[in-house]
mmCIF file of C-alpha atoms in Angstrom:
data_model
loop_
_atom_site.group_PDB
_atom_site.id
_atom_site.type_symbol
_atom_site.label_atom_id
_atom_site.label_comp_id
_atom_site.label_asym_id
_atom_site.label_seq_id
_atom_site.Cartn_x
_atom_site.Cartn_y
_atom_site.Cartn_z
ATOM 1 C CA MET A 1 71.325 160.497 -138.811
ATOM 2 C CA LYS A 2 70.953 163.140 -141.476
ATOM 3 C CA ARG A 3 68.706 162.144 -144.330
ATOM 4 C CA LYS A 4 68.449 164.379 -147.361
ATOM 5 C CA LEU A 5 65.388 164.759 -149.438
ATOM 6 C CA THR A 6 66.339 163.416 -152.786
ATOM 7 C CA ALA A 7 64.265 160.878 -154.494
ATOM 8 C CA ALA A 8 61.223 161.546 -152.581
ATOM 9 C CA ILE A 9 60.348 164.550 -154.728
ATOM 10 C CA ALA A 10 60.980 162.676 -157.909
ATOM 11 C CA ILE A 11 57.968 160.366 -157.597
ATOM 12 C CA ALA A 12 55.829 162.638 -159.876
ATOM 13 C CA GLY A 13 52.886 161.278 -161.353
ATOM 14 C CA MET A 14 53.162 157.772 -160.358
ATOM 15 C CA MET A 15 51.575 158.152 -157.045
ATOM 16 C CA VAL A 16 48.797 160.472 -158.154
ATOM 17 C CA SER A 17 46.321 157.458 -158.285
ATOM 18 C CA ILE A 18 47.468 156.188 -155.085
ATOM 19 C CA ALA A 19 45.970 158.621 -152.506
ATOM 20 C CA ALA A 20 42.333 157.340 -152.996
ATOM 21 C CA CYS A 21 43.389 153.878 -151.793
ATOM 22 C CA GLY A 22 43.630 154.433 -148.134
ATOM 23 C CA GLY A 23 41.250 154.574 -145.078
ATOM 24 C CA GLU A 24 41.299 155.182 -141.422
ATOM 25 C CA GLY A 25 40.441 153.031 -138.583
ATOM 26 C CA GLY A 26 42.233 150.950 -135.831
ATOM 27 C CA GLY A 27 45.960 151.558 -136.285
ATOM 28 C CA GLY A 28 45.020 153.533 -139.441
ATOM 29 C CA SER A 29 43.055 150.847 -141.240
ATOM 30 C CA ASP A 30 41.697 147.464 -140.517
ATOM 31 C CA LYS A 31 42.552 146.272 -143.969
ATOM 32 C CA GLY A 32 44.533 143.098 -143.968
ATOM 33 C CA ALA A 33 43.991 142.404 -140.254
ATOM 34 C CA ASP A 34 43.846 138.577 -141.164
ATOM 35 C CA ALA A 35 46.598 138.835 -143.795
ATOM 36 C CA LYS A 36 49.060 135.651 -143.625
ATOM 37 C CA GLU A 37 52.236 137.559 -144.637
ATOM 38 C CA LEU A 38 53.933 140.790 -143.833
ATOM 39 C CA THR A 39 56.841 142.503 -145.623
ATOM 40 C CA VAL A 40 59.083 144.891 -143.980
ATOM 41 C CA TRP A 41 61.689 147.055 -145.550
ATOM 42 C CA LEU A 42 64.442 148.439 -143.075
ATOM 43 C CA THR A 43 67.718 150.007 -143.648
ATOM 44 C CA VAL A 44 71.062 148.074 -143.093
ATOM 45 C CA ASP A 45 71.261 149.978 -139.739
ATOM 46 C CA ALA A 46 68.760 147.636 -138.181
ATOM 47 C CA GLN A 47 70.234 144.531 -139.961
ATOM 48 C CA ASN A 48 73.934 145.375 -138.629
ATOM 49 C CA ASN A 49 73.209 147.043 -135.340
ATOM 50 C CA TRP A 50 69.915 145.769 -133.666
ATOM 51 C CA PRO A 51 68.880 142.496 -135.330
ATOM 52 C CA SER A 52 67.589 141.145 -132.062
ATOM 53 C CA LEU A 53 65.013 144.093 -131.726
ATOM 54 C CA VAL A 54 63.581 143.210 -135.053
ATOM 55 C CA LYS A 55 63.289 139.435 -134.087
ATOM 56 C CA ALA A 56 61.521 140.602 -130.955
ATOM 57 C CA ALA A 57 59.079 142.796 -132.804
ATOM 58 C CA ASP A 58 58.387 139.660 -135.152
ATOM 59 C CA ALA A 59 57.834 137.219 -132.165
ATOM 60 C CA ALA A 60 55.398 139.629 -130.403
ATOM 61 C CA VAL A 61 53.319 139.977 -133.627
ATOM 62 C CA GLN A 62 53.374 136.327 -134.526
ATOM 63 C CA LYS A 63 52.459 135.357 -130.871
ATOM 64 C CA LYS A 64 49.155 137.213 -131.388
ATOM 65 C CA HIS A 65 48.860 135.869 -135.006
ATOM 66 C CA PRO A 66 50.227 132.269 -135.301
ATOM 67 C CA GLY A 67 51.277 131.214 -138.662
ATOM 68 C CA LEU A 68 51.892 134.808 -139.919
ATOM 69 C CA LYS A 69 55.155 134.866 -142.081
ATOM 70 C CA ILE A 70 57.207 138.068 -141.777
ATOM 71 C CA ASN A 71 59.646 138.753 -144.740
ATOM 72 C CA HIS A 72 62.417 141.402 -144.197
ATOM 73 C CA GLU A 73 64.392 143.281 -146.902
ATOM 74 C CA TYR A 74 67.416 145.568 -145.995
ATOM 75 C CA TYR A 75 68.521 148.535 -148.096
ATOM 76 C CA GLY A 76 71.287 151.060 -147.954
ATOM 77 C CA TRP A 77 70.343 154.691 -147.749
ATOM 78 C CA PRO A 78 71.456 155.645 -151.211
ATOM 79 C CA ASP A 79 69.397 153.090 -153.141
ATOM 80 C CA LYS A 80 66.356 152.582 -150.836
ATOM 81 C CA ASN A 81 64.177 155.437 -152.400
ATOM 82 C CA ALA A 82 64.656 154.384 -155.892
ATOM 83 C CA LYS A 83 63.580 150.824 -155.140
ATOM 84 C CA LEU A 84 60.696 152.104 -153.147
ATOM 85 C CA ASP A 85 59.584 154.560 -156.077
ATOM 86 C CA ALA A 86 59.791 151.570 -158.475
ATOM 87 C CA VAL A 87 57.680 149.086 -156.348
ATOM 88 C CA LEU A 88 55.121 151.830 -155.297
ATOM 89 C CA ALA A 89 54.081 152.053 -159.006
ATOM 90 C CA THR A 90 53.302 148.293 -158.925
ATOM 91 C CA ASP A 91 50.906 146.348 -156.769
ATOM 92 C CA LYS A 92 53.674 144.527 -154.755
ATOM 93 C CA ALA A 93 54.367 147.257 -152.177
ATOM 94 C CA PRO A 94 55.934 146.421 -148.767
ATOM 95 C CA ASP A 95 53.808 146.715 -145.748
ATOM 96 C CA VAL A 96 56.162 148.577 -143.590
ATOM 97 C CA VAL A 97 59.078 150.765 -144.986
ATOM 98 C CA GLU A 98 61.574 152.852 -143.139
ATOM 99 C CA MET A 99 62.136 156.479 -144.133
ATOM 100 C CA GLY A 100 64.659 159.147 -143.134
ATOM 101 C CA ASN A 101 62.506 161.715 -141.581
ATOM 102 C CA THR A 102 63.244 164.440 -144.071
ATOM 103 C CA GLU A 103 62.062 161.949 -146.860
ATOM 104 C CA MET A 104 58.625 161.696 -145.284
ATOM 105 C CA LEU A 105 57.165 164.768 -146.793
ATOM 106 C CA GLY A 106 57.353 164.098 -150.451
ATOM 107 C CA TYR A 107 55.606 160.765 -150.098
ATOM 108 C CA MET A 108 53.049 162.274 -147.779
ATOM 109 C CA VAL A 109 52.187 164.932 -150.188
ATOM 110 C CA LYS A 110 51.914 162.360 -153.089
ATOM 111 C CA GLY A 111 49.422 160.058 -151.106
ATOM 112 C CA ALA A 112 51.922 157.123 -150.957
ATOM 113 C CA PHE A 113 51.306 156.256 -147.096
ATOM 114 C CA ALA A 114 48.285 155.261 -145.403
ATOM 115 C CA PRO A 115 46.967 157.546 -142.607
ATOM 116 C CA LEU A 116 47.452 155.966 -139.179
ATOM 117 C CA ASP A 117 45.770 156.491 -135.684
ATOM 118 C CA GLN A 118 48.507 158.149 -133.617
ATOM 119 C CA SER A 119 46.784 157.002 -130.513
ATOM 120 C CA ALA A 120 47.382 153.466 -131.232
ATOM 121 C CA PHE A 121 51.151 153.588 -130.783
ATOM 122 C CA ASP A 122 53.004 153.625 -127.480
ATOM 123 C CA ASN A 123 54.180 157.146 -126.083
ATOM 124 C CA SER A 124 52.603 158.909 -129.087
ATOM 125 C CA ASP A 125 51.498 161.676 -126.815
ATOM 126 C CA ALA A 126 55.155 162.320 -125.922
ATOM 127 C CA TRP A 127 56.829 162.002 -129.320
ATOM 128 C CA LEU A 128 59.422 164.486 -129.715
ATOM 129 C CA ASP A 129 58.312 167.564 -131.457
ATOM 130 C CA GLY A 130 60.554 167.481 -134.479
ATOM 131 C CA LEU A 131 59.807 163.709 -135.213
ATOM 132 C CA LYS A 132 56.155 164.338 -134.540
ATOM 133 C CA ALA A 133 56.141 167.114 -137.275
ATOM 134 C CA SER A 134 58.049 164.575 -139.889
ATOM 135 C CA VAL A 135 55.060 162.085 -139.755
ATOM 136 C CA THR A 136 52.386 164.860 -139.804
ATOM 137 C CA TYR A 137 50.914 166.479 -142.972
ATOM 138 C CA ASP A 138 47.496 168.263 -143.414
ATOM 139 C CA GLY A 139 46.455 167.380 -139.945
ATOM 140 C CA LYS A 140 46.919 163.589 -140.402
ATOM 141 C CA THR A 141 49.649 161.137 -139.222
ATOM 142 C CA TYR A 142 51.398 159.062 -141.875
ATOM 143 C CA GLY A 143 54.108 157.333 -139.892
ATOM 144 C CA VAL A 144 55.715 156.518 -136.520
ATOM 145 C CA PRO A 145 58.926 157.935 -135.264
ATOM 146 C CA TYR A 146 61.573 155.262 -134.988
ATOM 147 C CA TYR A 147 64.694 156.598 -133.209
ATOM 148 C CA ALA A 148 66.322 160.057 -133.431
ATOM 149 C CA GLY A 149 69.619 161.656 -133.566
ATOM 150 C CA GLY A 150 70.459 165.296 -132.539
ATOM 151 C CA ARG A 151 73.406 167.726 -132.854
ATOM 152 C CA VAL A 152 75.747 168.895 -130.166
ATOM 153 C CA ALA A 153 78.892 170.886 -129.917
ATOM 154 C CA ASN A 154 82.273 169.219 -129.699
ATOM 155 C CA TRP A 155 85.782 170.656 -128.832
ATOM 156 C CA ARG A 156 89.101 169.791 -128.115
ATOM 157 C CA LYS A 157 89.912 169.844 -124.412
ATOM 158 C CA ASP A 158 93.698 170.384 -125.000
ATOM 159 C CA VAL A 159 93.198 173.459 -127.184
ATOM 160 C CA ALA A 160 90.785 174.893 -124.853
ATOM 161 C CA ALA A 161 93.045 174.151 -121.782
ATOM 162 C CA SER A 162 95.842 176.045 -123.756
ATOM 163 C CA VAL A 163 94.134 179.427 -123.258
ATOM 164 C CA GLY A 164 93.134 178.514 -119.660
ATOM 165 C CA VAL A 165 89.627 177.065 -120.309
ATOM 166 C CA LYS A 166 89.213 173.729 -118.342
ATOM 167 C CA SER A 167 85.318 173.095 -118.534
ATOM 168 C CA THR A 168 82.910 173.188 -121.290
ATOM 169 C CA PRO A 169 80.798 176.601 -121.718
ATOM 170 C CA LYS A 170 77.360 176.987 -120.407
ATOM 171 C CA THR A 171 76.498 180.182 -122.024
ATOM 172 C CA TYR A 172 77.054 181.652 -125.459
ATOM 173 C CA LYS A 173 78.904 184.305 -123.850
ATOM 174 C CA GLU A 174 81.364 181.931 -122.230
ATOM 175 C CA LEU A 175 81.700 180.075 -125.578
ATOM 176 C CA THR A 176 82.473 183.139 -127.691
ATOM 177 C CA ALA A 177 85.046 184.327 -125.034
ATOM 178 C CA ALA A 178 86.855 181.061 -125.088
ATOM 179 C CA LEU A 179 86.830 180.833 -128.911
ATOM 180 C CA ASP A 180 88.183 184.359 -129.134
ATOM 181 C CA LYS A 181 91.153 183.326 -126.985
ATOM 182 C CA ILE A 182 91.735 180.214 -128.996
ATOM 183 C CA GLN A 183 91.575 182.084 -132.295
ATOM 184 C CA LYS A 184 93.962 184.816 -131.015
ATOM 185 C CA LYS A 185 96.515 182.075 -129.799
ATOM 186 C CA GLN A 186 96.255 179.770 -132.960
ATOM 187 C CA GLY A 187 96.114 182.585 -135.767
ATOM 188 C CA ASP A 188 94.308 182.938 -138.866
ATOM 189 C CA LYS A 189 95.256 179.507 -140.505
ATOM 190 C CA PHE A 190 93.222 177.740 -137.742
ATOM 191 C CA SER A 191 89.500 177.673 -137.241
ATOM 192 C CA ALA A 192 88.615 178.187 -133.459
ATOM 193 C CA TRP A 193 85.139 176.839 -134.817
ATOM 194 C CA TYR A 194 85.002 174.838 -138.066
ATOM 195 C CA GLN A 195 81.407 175.993 -139.381
ATOM 196 C CA PRO A 196 80.943 175.273 -143.005
ATOM 197 C CA THR A 197 79.069 178.125 -144.557
ATOM 198 C CA ARG A 198 76.543 175.934 -146.460
ATOM 199 C CA ASP A 199 75.573 173.911 -143.268
ATOM 200 C CA TRP A 200 71.938 175.130 -143.171
ATOM 201 C CA TYR A 201 71.126 172.781 -140.238
ATOM 202 C CA ALA A 202 73.496 174.708 -138.194
ATOM 203 C CA ALA A 203 72.522 178.214 -139.800
ATOM 204 C CA MET A 204 68.761 177.757 -139.148
ATOM 205 C CA SER A 205 69.344 176.746 -135.411
ATOM 206 C CA PHE A 206 70.500 180.240 -135.103
ATOM 207 C CA VAL A 207 67.352 181.511 -137.014
ATOM 208 C CA TYR A 208 65.057 179.543 -134.696
ATOM 209 C CA ASP A 209 66.973 180.430 -131.544
ATOM 210 C CA ALA A 210 66.368 184.160 -132.468
ATOM 211 C CA GLY A 211 62.796 183.461 -132.826
ATOM 212 C CA GLY A 212 62.732 183.315 -136.488
ATOM 213 C CA ALA A 213 61.630 180.613 -139.013
ATOM 214 C CA ILE A 214 62.327 179.393 -142.450
ATOM 215 C CA ALA A 215 58.750 179.737 -143.383
ATOM 216 C CA THR A 216 55.484 180.360 -141.610
ATOM 217 C CA GLU A 217 51.930 179.056 -142.345
ATOM 218 C CA SER A 218 48.671 181.062 -142.304
ATOM 219 C CA GLY A 219 45.309 179.980 -143.580
ATOM 220 C CA GLY A 220 46.785 176.967 -145.303
ATOM 221 C CA ARG A 221 49.298 178.904 -147.202
ATOM 222 C CA TRP A 222 53.091 179.066 -146.391
ATOM 223 C CA LYS A 223 55.222 182.076 -146.739
ATOM 224 C CA ALA A 224 59.073 182.334 -146.374
ATOM 225 C CA SER A 225 60.192 184.419 -143.486
ATOM 226 C CA LEU A 226 63.997 184.690 -143.617
ATOM 227 C CA SER A 227 63.547 188.494 -143.822
ATOM 228 C CA SER A 228 61.725 188.824 -140.801
ATOM 229 C CA PRO A 229 63.724 190.797 -137.976
ATOM 230 C CA GLU A 230 63.897 187.740 -136.014
ATOM 231 C CA SER A 231 65.395 185.494 -138.794
ATOM 232 C CA LEU A 232 67.713 188.267 -139.748
ATOM 233 C CA LYS A 233 69.040 188.523 -136.262
ATOM 234 C CA GLY A 234 69.877 184.708 -136.398
ATOM 235 C CA LEU A 235 71.606 184.883 -139.810
ATOM 236 C CA LYS A 236 73.790 187.718 -138.739
ATOM 237 C CA GLU A 237 74.884 185.932 -135.774
ATOM 238 C CA PHE A 238 75.653 182.979 -137.952
ATOM 239 C CA LYS A 239 77.732 185.212 -140.265
ATOM 240 C CA ASN A 240 79.503 186.586 -137.181
ATOM 241 C CA VAL A 241 80.595 183.115 -136.421
ATOM 242 C CA VAL A 242 81.714 182.409 -139.830
ATOM 243 C CA ASP A 243 83.558 185.561 -140.013
ATOM 244 C CA SER A 244 85.308 185.353 -136.641
ATOM 245 C CA TYR A 245 86.162 181.633 -136.392
ATOM 246 C CA MET A 246 85.843 179.713 -139.714
ATOM 247 C CA HIS A 247 89.126 180.112 -141.710
ATOM 248 C CA GLY A 248 88.605 177.242 -144.035
ATOM 249 C CA ASP A 249 87.009 177.024 -147.413
ATOM 250 C CA LYS A 250 83.700 179.233 -147.192
ATOM 251 C CA THR A 251 82.159 177.435 -150.247
ATOM 252 C CA LYS A 252 81.962 173.975 -148.519
ATOM 253 C CA ASP A 253 79.165 171.898 -146.980
ATOM 254 C CA GLU A 254 79.225 169.859 -143.825
ATOM 255 C CA SER A 255 79.534 166.472 -145.622
ATOM 256 C CA ASP A 256 83.275 165.941 -144.889
ATOM 257 C CA ARG A 257 83.363 167.996 -141.626
ATOM 258 C CA TYR A 258 84.509 164.977 -139.455
ATOM 259 C CA ILE A 259 87.281 164.517 -141.908
ATOM 260 C CA VAL A 260 88.465 168.074 -141.754
ATOM 261 C CA TYR A 261 88.116 168.014 -137.833
ATOM 262 C CA GLY A 262 90.349 164.970 -137.702
ATOM 263 C CA GLN A 263 93.055 166.887 -139.521
ATOM 264 C CA GLY A 264 93.702 169.041 -136.316
ATOM 265 C CA LYS A 265 93.175 172.515 -137.943
ATOM 266 C CA SER A 266 90.055 173.549 -135.768
ATOM 267 C CA ALA A 267 89.107 173.452 -132.119
ATOM 268 C CA MET A 268 85.305 172.949 -132.224
ATOM 269 C CA ILE A 269 82.427 171.919 -134.329
ATOM 270 C CA PHE A 270 78.686 172.013 -133.962
ATOM 271 C CA ALA A 271 77.544 168.760 -135.625
ATOM 272 C CA ALA A 272 75.691 165.461 -135.621
ATOM 273 C CA ALA A 273 76.542 163.822 -132.208
ATOM 274 C CA TRP A 274 78.464 160.968 -134.047
ATOM 275 C CA GLU A 275 80.869 163.193 -135.918
ATOM 276 C CA GLY A 276 83.211 163.881 -133.072
ATOM 277 C CA ALA A 277 83.725 160.121 -132.268
ATOM 278 C CA THR A 278 84.132 159.572 -136.029
ATOM 279 C CA ALA A 279 86.797 162.330 -136.154
ATOM 280 C CA GLU A 280 88.863 160.698 -133.464
ATOM 281 C CA ASP A 281 88.904 157.256 -135.059
ATOM 282 C CA PRO A 282 92.405 156.436 -136.054
ATOM 283 C CA LYS A 283 91.742 156.482 -139.718
ATOM 284 C CA ASN A 284 90.485 159.952 -139.477
ATOM 285 C CA ASP A 285 92.607 161.445 -136.722
ATOM 286 C CA LYS A 286 95.736 162.758 -138.410
ATOM 287 C CA THR A 287 97.087 164.402 -135.398
ATOM 288 C CA GLY A 288 97.179 161.219 -133.167
ATOM 289 C CA LYS A 289 95.976 163.466 -130.327
ATOM 290 C CA LEU A 290 92.093 163.333 -130.625
ATOM 291 C CA LYS A 291 91.333 160.015 -128.817
ATOM 292 C CA GLY A 292 89.978 160.887 -125.504
ATOM 293 C CA ASN A 293 90.364 164.494 -126.069
ATOM 294 C CA LEU A 294 87.287 165.444 -127.576
ATOM 295 C CA GLU A 295 84.160 166.520 -125.516
ATOM 296 C CA ASN A 296 80.620 166.933 -126.399
ATOM 297 C CA PHE A 297 78.519 169.680 -124.770
ATOM 298 C CA VAL A 298 75.038 171.188 -125.198
ATOM 299 C CA MET A 299 75.367 173.937 -127.580
ATOM 300 C CA PRO A 300 74.323 177.222 -125.966
ATOM 301 C CA GLY A 301 72.243 179.803 -128.025
ATOM 302 C CA PRO A 302 72.759 183.646 -128.079
ATOM 303 C CA SER A 303 69.141 183.724 -126.733
ATOM 304 C CA GLY A 304 70.245 182.381 -123.512
ATOM 305 C CA LYS A 305 68.628 179.074 -123.915
ATOM 306 C CA ASN A 306 70.102 175.954 -125.287
ATOM 307 C CA MET A 307 70.354 176.165 -129.199
ATOM 308 C CA PRO A 308 67.520 174.637 -130.929
ATOM 309 C CA VAL A 309 68.814 171.785 -132.891
ATOM 310 C CA PHE A 310 67.644 169.889 -136.239
ATOM 311 C CA LEU A 311 66.505 166.476 -134.982
ATOM 312 C CA GLY A 312 67.388 163.771 -137.599
ATOM 313 C CA GLY A 313 66.308 160.295 -137.472
ATOM 314 C CA SER A 314 64.107 157.535 -139.020
ATOM 315 C CA ASP A 315 60.317 156.955 -139.311
ATOM 316 C CA LEU A 316 58.292 153.857 -140.191
ATOM 317 C CA ALA A 317 55.332 154.157 -142.578
ATOM 318 C CA VAL A 318 52.675 151.968 -144.193
ATOM 319 C CA PRO A 319 52.416 152.223 -148.018
ATOM 320 C CA VAL A 320 48.794 152.952 -148.970
ATOM 321 C CA LYS A 321 48.929 149.999 -151.392
ATOM 322 C CA SER A 322 49.688 147.596 -148.519
ATOM 323 C CA ASP A 323 47.342 144.659 -148.228
ATOM 324 C CA ALA A 324 48.064 144.114 -144.512
ATOM 325 C CA GLN A 325 47.788 147.763 -143.133
ATOM 326 C CA ALA A 326 46.572 146.611 -139.814
ATOM 327 C CA LEU A 327 49.308 143.991 -139.127
ATOM 328 C CA ALA A 328 51.701 146.534 -140.417
ATOM 329 C CA ALA A 329 50.662 148.912 -137.648
ATOM 330 C CA GLU A 330 50.943 146.287 -135.173
ATOM 331 C CA TRP A 331 54.367 145.399 -136.229
ATOM 332 C CA ILE A 332 55.540 149.219 -136.033
ATOM 333 C CA ASN A 333 54.208 149.367 -132.568
ATOM 334 C CA ALA A 334 55.994 146.311 -131.538
ATOM 335 C CA LEU A 335 59.333 147.826 -132.644
ATOM 336 C CA THR A 336 58.940 151.315 -131.811
ATOM 337 C CA GLY A 337 56.960 150.703 -128.467
ATOM 338 C CA SER A 338 58.279 151.069 -124.942
ATOM 339 C CA SER A 339 60.417 147.749 -124.922
ATOM 340 C CA GLY A 340 61.834 148.630 -128.411
ATOM 341 C CA GLN A 341 62.799 152.050 -127.310
ATOM 342 C CA LYS A 342 64.860 150.765 -124.536
ATOM 343 C CA GLY A 343 66.574 148.474 -126.959
ATOM 344 C CA LEU A 344 67.213 151.224 -129.310
ATOM 345 C CA MET A 345 68.671 153.425 -126.522
ATOM 346 C CA ALA A 346 71.069 150.781 -125.601
ATOM 347 C CA LYS A 347 72.404 150.799 -129.056
ATOM 348 C CA GLY A 348 73.183 154.623 -128.611
ATOM 349 C CA ASN A 349 69.926 155.997 -130.471
ATOM 350 C CA LEU A 350 67.892 158.735 -128.938
ATOM 351 C CA PRO A 351 64.439 157.538 -128.351
ATOM 352 C CA ASN A 352 61.186 158.942 -130.231
ATOM 353 C CA ASN A 353 59.537 160.180 -127.106
ATOM 354 C CA LYS A 354 60.102 162.740 -124.375
ATOM 355 C CA THR A 355 59.676 160.323 -121.437
ATOM 356 C CA ASP A 356 62.342 157.917 -122.488
ATOM 357 C CA LEU A 357 64.670 160.880 -123.351
ATOM 358 C CA ALA A 358 64.314 162.264 -119.678
ATOM 359 C CA THR A 359 65.858 159.091 -118.589
ATOM 360 C CA LEU A 360 68.972 159.418 -120.511
ATOM 361 C CA LYS A 361 69.688 162.803 -118.961
ATOM 362 C CA ASN A 362 70.776 160.988 -115.751
ATOM 363 C CA ASP A 363 73.548 159.115 -117.379
ATOM 364 C CA PRO A 364 76.742 160.992 -118.136
ATOM 365 C CA LYS A 365 77.396 158.996 -121.297
ATOM 366 C CA THR A 366 74.104 160.207 -122.826
ATOM 367 C CA ALA A 367 73.098 163.373 -120.820
ATOM 368 C CA VAL A 368 74.487 165.841 -123.623
ATOM 369 C CA PRO A 369 72.670 164.649 -126.734
ATOM 370 C CA ALA A 370 69.655 163.877 -124.712
ATOM 371 C CA THR A 371 69.454 167.384 -123.261
ATOM 372 C CA ALA A 372 70.374 168.906 -126.674
ATOM 373 C CA ALA A 373 67.491 167.027 -128.421
ATOM 374 C CA GLU A 374 65.048 168.517 -125.840
ATOM 375 C CA SER A 375 65.164 171.750 -127.826
ATOM 376 C CA ASN A 376 64.443 171.016 -131.558
ATOM 377 C CA TRP A 377 63.134 172.279 -134.664
ATOM 378 C CA PHE A 378 62.182 170.705 -138.191
ATOM 379 C CA VAL A 379 61.528 171.785 -141.765
ATOM 380 C CA PRO A 380 58.272 173.515 -142.753
ATOM 381 C CA MET A 381 55.889 170.798 -143.479
ATOM 382 C CA ALA A 382 54.754 172.627 -146.539
ATOM 383 C CA PRO A 383 53.746 170.813 -149.906
ATOM 384 C CA GLY A 384 56.667 172.394 -151.957
ATOM 385 C CA TRP A 385 59.444 172.044 -149.417
ATOM 386 C CA GLY A 386 61.028 169.142 -151.210
ATOM 387 C CA GLN A 387 61.586 171.631 -154.189
ATOM 388 C CA VAL A 388 63.223 174.139 -151.887
ATOM 389 C CA GLU A 389 65.725 171.506 -150.689
ATOM 390 C CA LYS A 390 66.250 170.279 -154.215
ATOM 391 C CA ALA A 391 66.969 173.763 -155.406
ATOM 392 C CA GLN A 392 69.619 174.327 -152.442
ATOM 393 C CA ILE A 393 68.012 177.648 -151.838
ATOM 394 C CA LEU A 394 69.239 177.798 -148.240
ATOM 395 C CA GLN A 395 72.787 176.558 -149.244
ATOM 396 C CA THR A 396 73.081 179.357 -151.830
ATOM 397 C CA MET A 397 71.815 181.997 -149.443
ATOM 398 C CA LEU A 398 74.318 180.907 -146.869
ATOM 399 C CA GLN A 399 77.230 180.887 -149.188
ATOM 400 C CA SER A 400 76.415 184.273 -150.467
ATOM 401 C CA ILE A 401 76.422 185.502 -146.855
ATOM 402 C CA GLY A 402 79.550 183.648 -145.755
ATOM 403 C CA THR A 403 81.659 184.720 -148.839
ATOM 404 C CA GLY A 404 80.413 188.275 -148.454
ATOM 405 C CA ARG A 405 79.006 188.129 -152.114
ATOM 406 C CA LYS A 406 75.583 189.492 -150.622
ATOM 407 C CA SER A 407 74.506 191.274 -147.484
ATOM 408 C CA VAL A 408 72.384 189.270 -145.150
ATOM 409 C CA GLU A 409 69.313 191.328 -145.942
ATOM 410 C CA ALA A 410 69.928 190.881 -149.757
ATOM 411 C CA ALA A 411 70.569 187.141 -149.510
ATOM 412 C CA ALA A 412 67.516 186.632 -147.247
ATOM 413 C CA LYS A 413 65.267 188.561 -149.529
ATOM 414 C CA ASP A 414 66.444 186.550 -152.568
ATOM 415 C CA ALA A 415 66.030 183.295 -150.599
ATOM 416 C CA ASP A 416 62.505 184.260 -149.535
ATOM 417 C CA ALA A 417 61.498 185.126 -153.230
ATOM 418 C CA ALA A 418 62.794 181.705 -154.352
ATOM 419 C CA ILE A 419 61.120 179.936 -151.565
ATOM 420 C CA ASP A 420 57.823 181.411 -152.186
ATOM 421 C CA LYS A 421 57.820 180.380 -155.831
ATOM 422 C CA VAL A 422 57.603 176.630 -154.781
ATOM 423 C CA ILE A 423 56.845 176.096 -151.179
ATOM 424 C CA ASN A 424 52.982 175.845 -151.852
ATOM 425 C CA THR A 425 53.373 173.750 -154.937
ATOM 426 C CA LYS A 426 52.613 170.133 -154.654
#
């Protein structure tokens, strides 16, 4: 589910003239309410995993608008934004486009998407906080949350049992006590908790758990806050985890974490919910012992509450150059509305709203990710946030902390200075 902000920030001047094209009303605009054709861009996730839900959305809209032709185009995540950037520079923009939620900001800042009326969409008053943040900029709504994916803890039951621990921890104190036993038994060539140092999604969860934040907004201006007492407390606990339990390469990021986990030299990860299952796939499990031996659990935070997790996922937006904005909004509601969410949940996704999320907590198969997702955070919705990500400021700070090249205080101070230079720049 993780989407990295890449091409969205490189759109540059081609969108400057786009912003003046949009208007509000209805689902966002009444433009194209009588259009005869609709073009929808989705990723291959929908094409491969829930094509029937797409067909159902088509049928619902076509029932209200007989004769409407709906065209679908499917793209892989790596090449989607380059194609979107190119077409947005023309007059042939799609009417609906799927975006990773961290990709939204750069396009909203540049005025690429039409504003929408949030109240026109099912369950919008209960959208998950992290997803709602991803479609909101400058007080307006520019997209609709589609589905979500959270982060959970996952550990090996056999390794835990080897030190007398037979159930997953409910508190951070229980977790660290178990990991201390595991680390002592396994030795310093084993990572009781494989936690890549550059994994800013995990590190910032510690920051938010401690009451800190990457940056805060006041009077329309954003200011970095990693040097605040609360943020420093979270960063110091993250460093403690890395120092105590991470005995792998402390310059790595999380991109191949599931592969490393499958090699059997670690007992636990804090990761996207799919990573444990992927690690135990026979092609990744180099131990032959992981199938059925891995267990997800809600990550407890040092604060005593569940750890707030980064909420990844997808959103659907309407390009401001669309000639069928009203129909596009209808189609989005047909896919993301109440019936669509049930279908997406049946395919293993988390829903876009708290009401449906609550129902998943009653099913043992989905209780852990659903519970974990209730406490979530999202990136600062600041105009220059994309530049912060592009410059990898957080990753650089965390590597300096993890390797001991800088103290937590010095690394955070340097990161704040770097963030403040760009975070308010469009």
